[in-house]
Amino acid sequence: MRVVFRGTVVLATMLVLSVPTLAQRVPGVTADTVTIGMPVALSGPVSTIGIPLARGAEAYFKWVNDQGGIHGRRIRLLLEDDRYIPSETLAVTRKLVERDEVFAIFRPLGTPTGAAILDYLVERNIPVVAPASGSSLWIHPFKRNYFQIQPVYFFEGRIMGKWALEVLRARRIAVFYQNDSYGKEGRDGFLQYLRLNGVRAVAEIPYEPGETSFTAHAIRLREANPDLVFVYAIPVPAASLLREAARVGLRTRYLMTYVLSDPVMFRLAGELMEGVQAGAWLVDPEDPGPAASAYRARLKAAFPAEVPGGYSISSDASAALFVEGLRRAGRELTRERFIEALETIRNFSAGGLTPPFSYSRNDHSGIRALAMVEARKGKWVTLKPFFSE
């Protein structure tokens, strides 16, 4: 006797017909688009960083979209202005996630602002790619949904310590740093490397964010008589220190964080930059090579009046990373597949813009090497392409 389970067949058919397509089920993903969000300062004092960061990303994604997108999907980038205020960062991020239903968060700017949304994004396992900050918050303890690209400040400090001792052969080393989580993290990595090699700093001189007078700092440095000053600061205080140090008669060498290896330093400090060495995690925006030339072409196509610079090129490289993750994830895109795809990346260099870096299932720390550069006649010249611990 033949038995036909008609109810089961009908129910199964109904379930198949009622299951939405993958594009309908995944937030931010449709048949022809993937929507991502970027909380960033587009107004206020930090907009001088936020606007070029956003434009670098927009230019790269436009370039990808003009070629047909990834697996037939165009990338839609939603920008939300948080004015670099942590409470607003949380508010606009919640909007991006809950109302706009973005697939992922891309390049959120800043440490205090990023910290405000950290728990929220971790709890929801929303991919966060390339935070625009070198804080170790994003990787310690390990967070599976966070993927760092730029070197973590502590790692950078250790690399710079090695350069100071092994290459510059410095022994009387002073540190000038910003007295907040940014400056302290870079300082700590640097001093740790020195201590592990039997060297102690002759002076540790902090400055407060917002300080404008650096005469006392320069005098303290002169009294310490260093043969090298490691500078972990932001551009205006760093340039002010160079001017005051020259005025009070300090003659020494300077080694600076990658945050300062930007053309802006030549505009701020002029000839005082000559001979200064620094780290860099990106090629110079004006480099004549093919990688930087391609970046400039993308930027010009999207924003003809935008001047190439360190912030926009950093987002260009970060966008290349995001796109590589989409490519590897395949057409059947989900957040989980995207995370797994990023974890397969090995020796990625964003088309030659960065030192090679890799991810794995338990390491999302990004770049662990620096190019070492020196200021010569108003330009950054590469001394060593890749230097690491």
Coordinates of C-alpha atoms in Angstrom, one line a residue:
M1 CA 0.0 0.0 0.0
R2 CA 1.4 3.4 -1.0
V3 CA 1.2 6.1 1.6
V4 CA 1.6 9.7 0.5
F5 CA 2.2 12.3 3.3
R6 CA 0.4 15.1 1.5
G7 CA 0.4 17.3 4.5
T8 CA 4.1 17.1 4.9
V9 CA 4.7 17.8 1.2
V10 CA 2.4 20.8 1.3
L11 CA 4.0 22.1 4.5
A12 CA 7.5 21.7 3.1
T13 CA 6.4 23.4 -0.1
M14 CA 5.0 26.3 1.9
L15 CA 8.2 26.6 3.9
V16 CA 10.4 26.7 0.8
L17 CA 8.1 29.3 -0.8
S18 CA 8.0 31.4 2.4
V19 CA 11.8 31.5 3.0
P20 CA 13.1 34.8 1.8
T21 CA 16.2 35.1 -0.3
L22 CA 19.6 35.5 1.3
A23 CA 19.7 39.1 0.3
Q24 CA 16.4 39.7 2.2
R25 CA 17.5 37.9 5.3
V26 CA 20.9 39.7 5.8
P27 CA 20.8 43.2 7.1
G28 CA 22.2 45.7 4.6
V29 CA 22.4 43.1 1.8
T30 CA 20.1 43.1 -1.3
A31 CA 20.5 41.4 -4.7
D32 CA 22.4 44.4 -6.0
T33 CA 23.8 46.4 -3.0
V34 CA 25.6 46.0 0.3
T35 CA 25.1 49.0 2.7
I36 CA 27.7 49.9 5.3
G37 CA 27.9 52.7 7.8
M38 CA 30.6 55.1 8.9
P39 CA 30.3 57.2 12.0
V40 CA 32.7 60.1 11.5
A41 CA 33.3 63.7 12.4
L42 CA 32.1 65.7 9.5
S43 CA 31.7 68.9 11.5
G44 CA 33.6 70.5 14.4
P45 CA 37.3 70.7 14.9
V46 CA 38.1 67.0 14.1
S47 CA 36.3 67.3 10.7
T48 CA 39.7 68.2 9.3
I49 CA 40.5 64.5 9.8
G50 CA 37.0 63.1 9.3
I51 CA 36.2 64.7 6.0
P52 CA 39.3 63.4 4.1
L53 CA 38.8 60.0 5.8
A54 CA 35.3 59.9 4.5
R55 CA 36.3 61.1 1.0
G56 CA 39.0 58.5 0.7
A57 CA 36.5 55.8 1.4
E58 CA 33.9 57.2 -0.9
A59 CA 36.4 57.5 -3.7
Y60 CA 37.5 53.9 -3.4
F61 CA 34.0 52.5 -3.2
K62 CA 32.9 54.7 -6.2
W63 CA 35.8 53.2 -8.2
V64 CA 34.7 49.7 -7.3
N65 CA 31.1 50.4 -8.1
D66 CA 32.0 51.9 -11.5
Q67 CA 33.5 48.5 -12.3
G68 CA 30.3 46.7 -11.4
G69 CA 30.8 46.2 -7.7
I70 CA 31.6 43.0 -6.0
H71 CA 29.8 39.8 -7.0
G72 CA 27.2 42.1 -8.7
R73 CA 26.6 44.2 -5.7
R74 CA 27.4 47.9 -5.4
I75 CA 28.7 49.3 -2.1
R76 CA 26.5 51.9 -0.5
L77 CA 28.4 53.9 2.2
L78 CA 26.2 55.8 4.7
L79 CA 28.0 58.6 6.5
E80 CA 26.8 59.9 9.9
D81 CA 28.3 63.0 11.5
D82 CA 29.1 62.4 15.2
R83 CA 31.0 65.6 15.6
Y84 CA 33.6 63.5 17.6
I85 CA 31.3 63.4 20.6
P86 CA 31.1 59.9 22.1
S87 CA 27.4 60.2 23.0
E88 CA 26.6 61.2 19.5
T89 CA 28.7 58.4 18.1
L90 CA 26.6 55.9 20.0
A91 CA 23.4 57.6 18.8
V92 CA 24.3 57.7 15.1
T93 CA 25.7 54.1 15.2
R94 CA 22.4 52.9 16.7
K95 CA 20.7 54.6 13.8
L96 CA 22.9 53.0 11.3
V97 CA 22.4 49.5 12.8
E98 CA 18.8 49.6 13.9
R99 CA 17.1 51.9 11.4
D100 CA 19.4 51.8 8.3
E101 CA 20.2 48.1 9.0
V102 CA 23.8 48.4 7.7
F103 CA 25.7 45.2 7.0
A104 CA 28.9 46.5 8.8
I105 CA 30.6 49.5 10.3
F106 CA 33.5 50.9 8.5
R107 CA 36.4 53.1 9.7
P108 CA 34.8 54.7 12.8
L109 CA 37.0 57.6 13.7
G110 CA 38.6 58.1 17.1
T111 CA 39.4 56.3 20.4
P112 CA 36.9 57.9 22.8
T113 CA 34.2 57.8 20.2
G114 CA 35.1 54.2 19.2
A115 CA 35.1 53.2 22.8
A116 CA 31.5 54.5 23.2
I117 CA 30.2 52.0 20.6
L118 CA 32.5 49.1 21.3
D119 CA 30.2 47.0 23.6
Y120 CA 27.2 47.8 21.5
L121 CA 28.8 46.4 18.3
V122 CA 30.4 43.4 20.0
E123 CA 27.1 42.3 21.6
R124 CA 25.5 42.3 18.1
N125 CA 28.5 40.8 16.4
I126 CA 28.5 43.4 13.7
P127 CA 31.7 43.5 11.6
V128 CA 33.8 46.5 12.3
V129 CA 36.6 47.0 9.7
A130 CA 39.6 49.4 10.1
P131 CA 38.8 51.7 13.0
A132 CA 40.6 55.0 12.5
S133 CA 42.6 54.7 15.7
G134 CA 45.5 52.7 16.8
S135 CA 44.1 51.9 20.3
S136 CA 44.6 48.4 21.6
L137 CA 40.9 48.5 22.7
W138 CA 39.9 47.0 19.4
I139 CA 42.0 43.9 19.8
H140 CA 42.7 43.3 23.5
P141 CA 40.9 41.3 24.6
F142 CA 40.3 39.6 21.3
K143 CA 37.0 40.7 19.6
R144 CA 36.0 38.5 16.7
N145 CA 34.0 41.2 14.9
Y146 CA 36.8 43.8 15.0
F147 CA 39.5 44.0 12.3
Q148 CA 42.3 46.5 12.9
I149 CA 44.4 47.7 10.0
Q150 CA 46.7 50.5 11.2
P151 CA 49.4 49.6 13.7
V152 CA 48.3 49.5 17.4
Y153 CA 50.1 52.3 19.2
F154 CA 51.7 49.9 21.7
F155 CA 53.1 47.8 18.9
E156 CA 54.4 50.8 17.2
G157 CA 56.1 52.0 20.3
R158 CA 58.0 48.7 20.5
I159 CA 59.0 48.9 16.9
M160 CA 60.2 52.5 17.3
G161 CA 62.2 51.4 20.4
K162 CA 64.0 48.8 18.4
W163 CA 64.8 51.4 15.7
A164 CA 66.1 53.8 18.3
L165 CA 68.5 51.2 19.8
E166 CA 69.5 49.1 16.9
V167 CA 69.7 51.6 14.0
L168 CA 70.1 55.0 15.6
R169 CA 72.3 53.6 18.4
A170 CA 70.7 56.1 20.8
R171 CA 71.4 55.7 24.5
R172 CA 70.3 58.9 26.1
I173 CA 66.7 58.9 25.0
A174 CA 63.9 61.2 26.1
V175 CA 60.2 60.8 25.4
F176 CA 57.7 63.7 24.7
Y177 CA 54.1 62.4 24.7
Q178 CA 50.5 63.5 24.9
N179 CA 49.1 62.8 28.3
D180 CA 46.1 60.7 27.3
S181 CA 45.4 57.1 26.3
Y182 CA 46.8 57.8 22.8
G183 CA 50.2 59.1 24.0
K184 CA 50.5 56.8 26.9
E185 CA 50.0 53.7 24.9
G186 CA 52.7 54.6 22.4
R187 CA 55.0 55.7 25.2
D188 CA 54.5 52.5 27.1
G189 CA 55.4 50.3 24.2
F190 CA 58.5 52.3 23.5
L191 CA 59.7 52.3 27.1
Q192 CA 59.0 48.6 27.5
Y193 CA 61.3 47.8 24.6
L194 CA 64.0 50.1 26.0
R195 CA 63.7 48.5 29.5
L196 CA 63.9 44.9 28.0
N197 CA 67.2 46.0 26.4
G198 CA 68.7 47.6 29.5
V199 CA 68.0 51.2 28.7
R200 CA 66.0 53.7 30.7
A201 CA 64.8 57.0 29.4
V202 CA 66.6 60.1 30.6
A203 CA 63.3 62.1 30.7
E204 CA 59.6 61.4 30.2
I205 CA 57.9 64.7 29.5
P206 CA 54.1 64.8 29.0
Y207 CA 51.9 67.6 27.7
E208 CA 48.2 68.0 28.1
P209 CA 45.8 68.0 25.2
G210 CA 45.0 71.6 24.4
E211 CA 48.3 73.0 25.7
T212 CA 49.8 75.7 23.5
S213 CA 53.0 76.7 25.2
F214 CA 55.9 74.3 25.1
T215 CA 58.8 76.4 26.4
A216 CA 59.0 74.6 29.7
H217 CA 58.9 71.2 27.9
A218 CA 61.8 72.2 25.7
I219 CA 63.9 73.5 28.6
R220 CA 63.4 70.2 30.5
L221 CA 64.5 68.3 27.4
R222 CA 67.6 70.5 27.0
E223 CA 68.5 69.8 30.7
A224 CA 68.2 66.0 30.1
N225 CA 70.7 66.3 27.3
P226 CA 69.2 63.5 25.1
D227 CA 70.8 62.1 22.0
L228 CA 67.3 61.3 20.7
V229 CA 63.8 62.5 21.5
F230 CA 60.9 60.2 20.7
V231 CA 57.8 62.3 20.0
Y232 CA 54.3 60.7 20.5
A233 CA 52.1 63.7 19.8
I234 CA 49.7 65.2 17.3
P235 CA 50.9 67.6 14.6
V236 CA 50.5 71.1 16.2
P237 CA 52.2 70.3 19.6
A238 CA 54.9 68.4 17.8
A239 CA 55.7 71.3 15.5
S240 CA 55.6 73.7 18.5
L241 CA 58.0 71.6 20.4
L242 CA 60.5 71.6 17.5
R243 CA 60.3 75.4 17.3
E244 CA 60.8 75.9 21.1
A245 CA 63.6 73.3 21.3
A246 CA 65.5 75.2 18.6
R247 CA 64.9 78.5 20.3
V248 CA 66.2 77.3 23.7
G249 CA 69.3 75.7 22.0
L250 CA 68.5 72.0 22.1
R251 CA 70.4 70.1 19.4
T252 CA 69.3 66.5 19.1
R253 CA 67.7 63.9 16.9
Y254 CA 64.0 63.3 16.7
L255 CA 62.0 60.1 16.1
M256 CA 58.3 60.4 15.6
T257 CA 55.1 58.3 15.6
Y258 CA 53.5 57.4 12.3
V259 CA 50.7 59.9 13.2
L260 CA 53.2 62.6 12.3
S261 CA 54.6 61.2 9.1
D262 CA 52.3 63.4 7.1
P263 CA 53.0 66.3 4.7
V264 CA 51.2 68.6 7.2
M265 CA 54.4 68.5 9.4
F266 CA 56.3 70.4 6.7
R267 CA 53.7 73.1 6.6
L268 CA 53.7 73.4 10.4
A269 CA 57.5 73.1 11.2
G270 CA 59.2 73.9 7.9
E271 CA 63.0 73.4 7.8
L272 CA 63.0 72.2 11.4
M273 CA 61.7 68.9 10.1
E274 CA 64.9 68.2 8.2
G275 CA 66.5 64.9 9.3
V276 CA 63.5 63.9 11.5
Q277 CA 62.7 60.2 11.3
A278 CA 59.4 58.6 11.7
G279 CA 57.4 55.5 11.1
A280 CA 54.8 55.2 8.4
W281 CA 52.2 52.5 7.7
L282 CA 51.3 53.9 4.3
V283 CA 53.2 55.1 1.3
D284 CA 53.5 58.8 0.8
P285 CA 50.3 60.2 -0.8
E286 CA 52.5 61.9 -3.4
D287 CA 54.8 58.9 -4.1
P288 CA 55.3 58.5 -7.9
G289 CA 54.9 54.7 -7.7
P290 CA 51.8 52.9 -9.1
A291 CA 50.1 52.3 -5.8
A292 CA 49.9 56.0 -4.7
S293 CA 49.2 57.0 -8.3
A294 CA 46.2 54.8 -8.4
Y295 CA 45.0 56.2 -5.1
R296 CA 45.3 59.8 -6.5
A297 CA 43.4 58.9 -9.6
R298 CA 40.6 57.5 -7.6
L299 CA 40.4 60.5 -5.3
K300 CA 40.5 62.9 -8.3
A301 CA 37.8 61.1 -10.1
A302 CA 35.4 61.4 -7.1
F303 CA 36.6 64.7 -5.6
P304 CA 38.6 66.8 -8.2
A305 CA 39.4 69.6 -5.7
E306 CA 40.5 67.3 -2.8
V307 CA 44.2 67.4 -2.0
P308 CA 45.8 64.0 -1.6
G309 CA 46.9 63.4 2.0
G310 CA 47.5 60.8 4.7
Y311 CA 43.9 60.6 6.0
S312 CA 42.3 60.0 2.6
I313 CA 44.9 57.5 1.5
S314 CA 44.4 55.6 4.8
S315 CA 40.7 55.2 4.0
D316 CA 41.6 54.1 0.5
A317 CA 43.7 51.3 1.9
S318 CA 41.1 50.4 4.4
A319 CA 38.4 50.3 1.8
A320 CA 40.6 48.0 -0.3
L321 CA 40.6 45.7 2.8
F322 CA 36.9 45.8 3.1
V323 CA 36.4 45.0 -0.6
E324 CA 38.8 42.1 -0.3
G325 CA 36.7 40.7 2.5
L326 CA 33.5 41.0 0.3
R327 CA 35.3 39.3 -2.6
R328 CA 36.4 36.4 -0.5
A329 CA 33.0 36.0 1.2
G330 CA 31.4 35.2 -2.2
R331 CA 27.9 35.9 -3.6
E332 CA 26.1 34.3 -0.6
L333 CA 27.0 37.1 1.7
T334 CA 26.4 37.0 5.5
R335 CA 28.1 38.7 8.3
E336 CA 29.6 35.4 9.5
R337 CA 30.9 34.5 6.0
F338 CA 32.4 38.0 5.8
I339 CA 34.2 37.6 9.1
E340 CA 35.5 34.2 8.1
A341 CA 36.6 35.6 4.8
L342 CA 38.6 38.3 6.4
E343 CA 40.3 35.8 8.6
T344 CA 41.7 34.1 5.5
I345 CA 43.6 37.2 4.4
R346 CA 47.4 36.6 4.2
N347 CA 50.1 39.1 3.2
F348 CA 47.6 41.8 2.1
S349 CA 49.1 45.2 1.2
A350 CA 46.1 47.1 -0.2
G351 CA 47.6 47.2 -3.7
G352 CA 51.0 48.2 -2.4
L353 CA 49.8 51.1 -0.1
T354 CA 50.7 49.3 3.2
P355 CA 53.3 46.8 4.5
P356 CA 51.9 43.2 4.1
F357 CA 49.7 42.0 6.9
S358 CA 47.6 39.0 7.7
Y359 CA 44.6 37.9 9.8
S360 CA 43.8 34.6 11.4
R361 CA 41.0 33.1 13.5
N362 CA 42.6 34.5 16.7
D363 CA 44.5 37.5 15.5
H364 CA 42.9 40.6 13.9
S365 CA 45.6 43.0 14.9
G366 CA 46.5 44.2 11.4
I367 CA 49.8 45.8 10.5
R368 CA 52.7 44.9 12.7
A369 CA 55.5 46.5 10.7
L370 CA 56.4 50.0 9.6
A371 CA 58.2 51.7 6.8
M372 CA 60.9 54.0 8.3
V373 CA 61.1 57.4 6.7
E374 CA 63.2 60.6 7.0
A375 CA 62.3 64.2 6.3
R376 CA 64.4 65.6 3.5
K377 CA 63.7 68.9 1.7
G378 CA 60.0 68.9 2.5
K379 CA 59.4 65.3 1.6
W380 CA 59.3 62.0 3.4
V381 CA 62.0 59.6 2.0
T382 CA 61.9 55.9 2.7
L383 CA 64.9 54.6 4.6
K384 CA 63.6 51.0 5.1
P385 CA 60.3 49.6 3.5
F386 CA 59.4 47.2 6.3
F387 CA 60.7 47.2 9.8
S388 CA 59.3 45.2 12.7
E389 CA 60.2 43.5 15.9

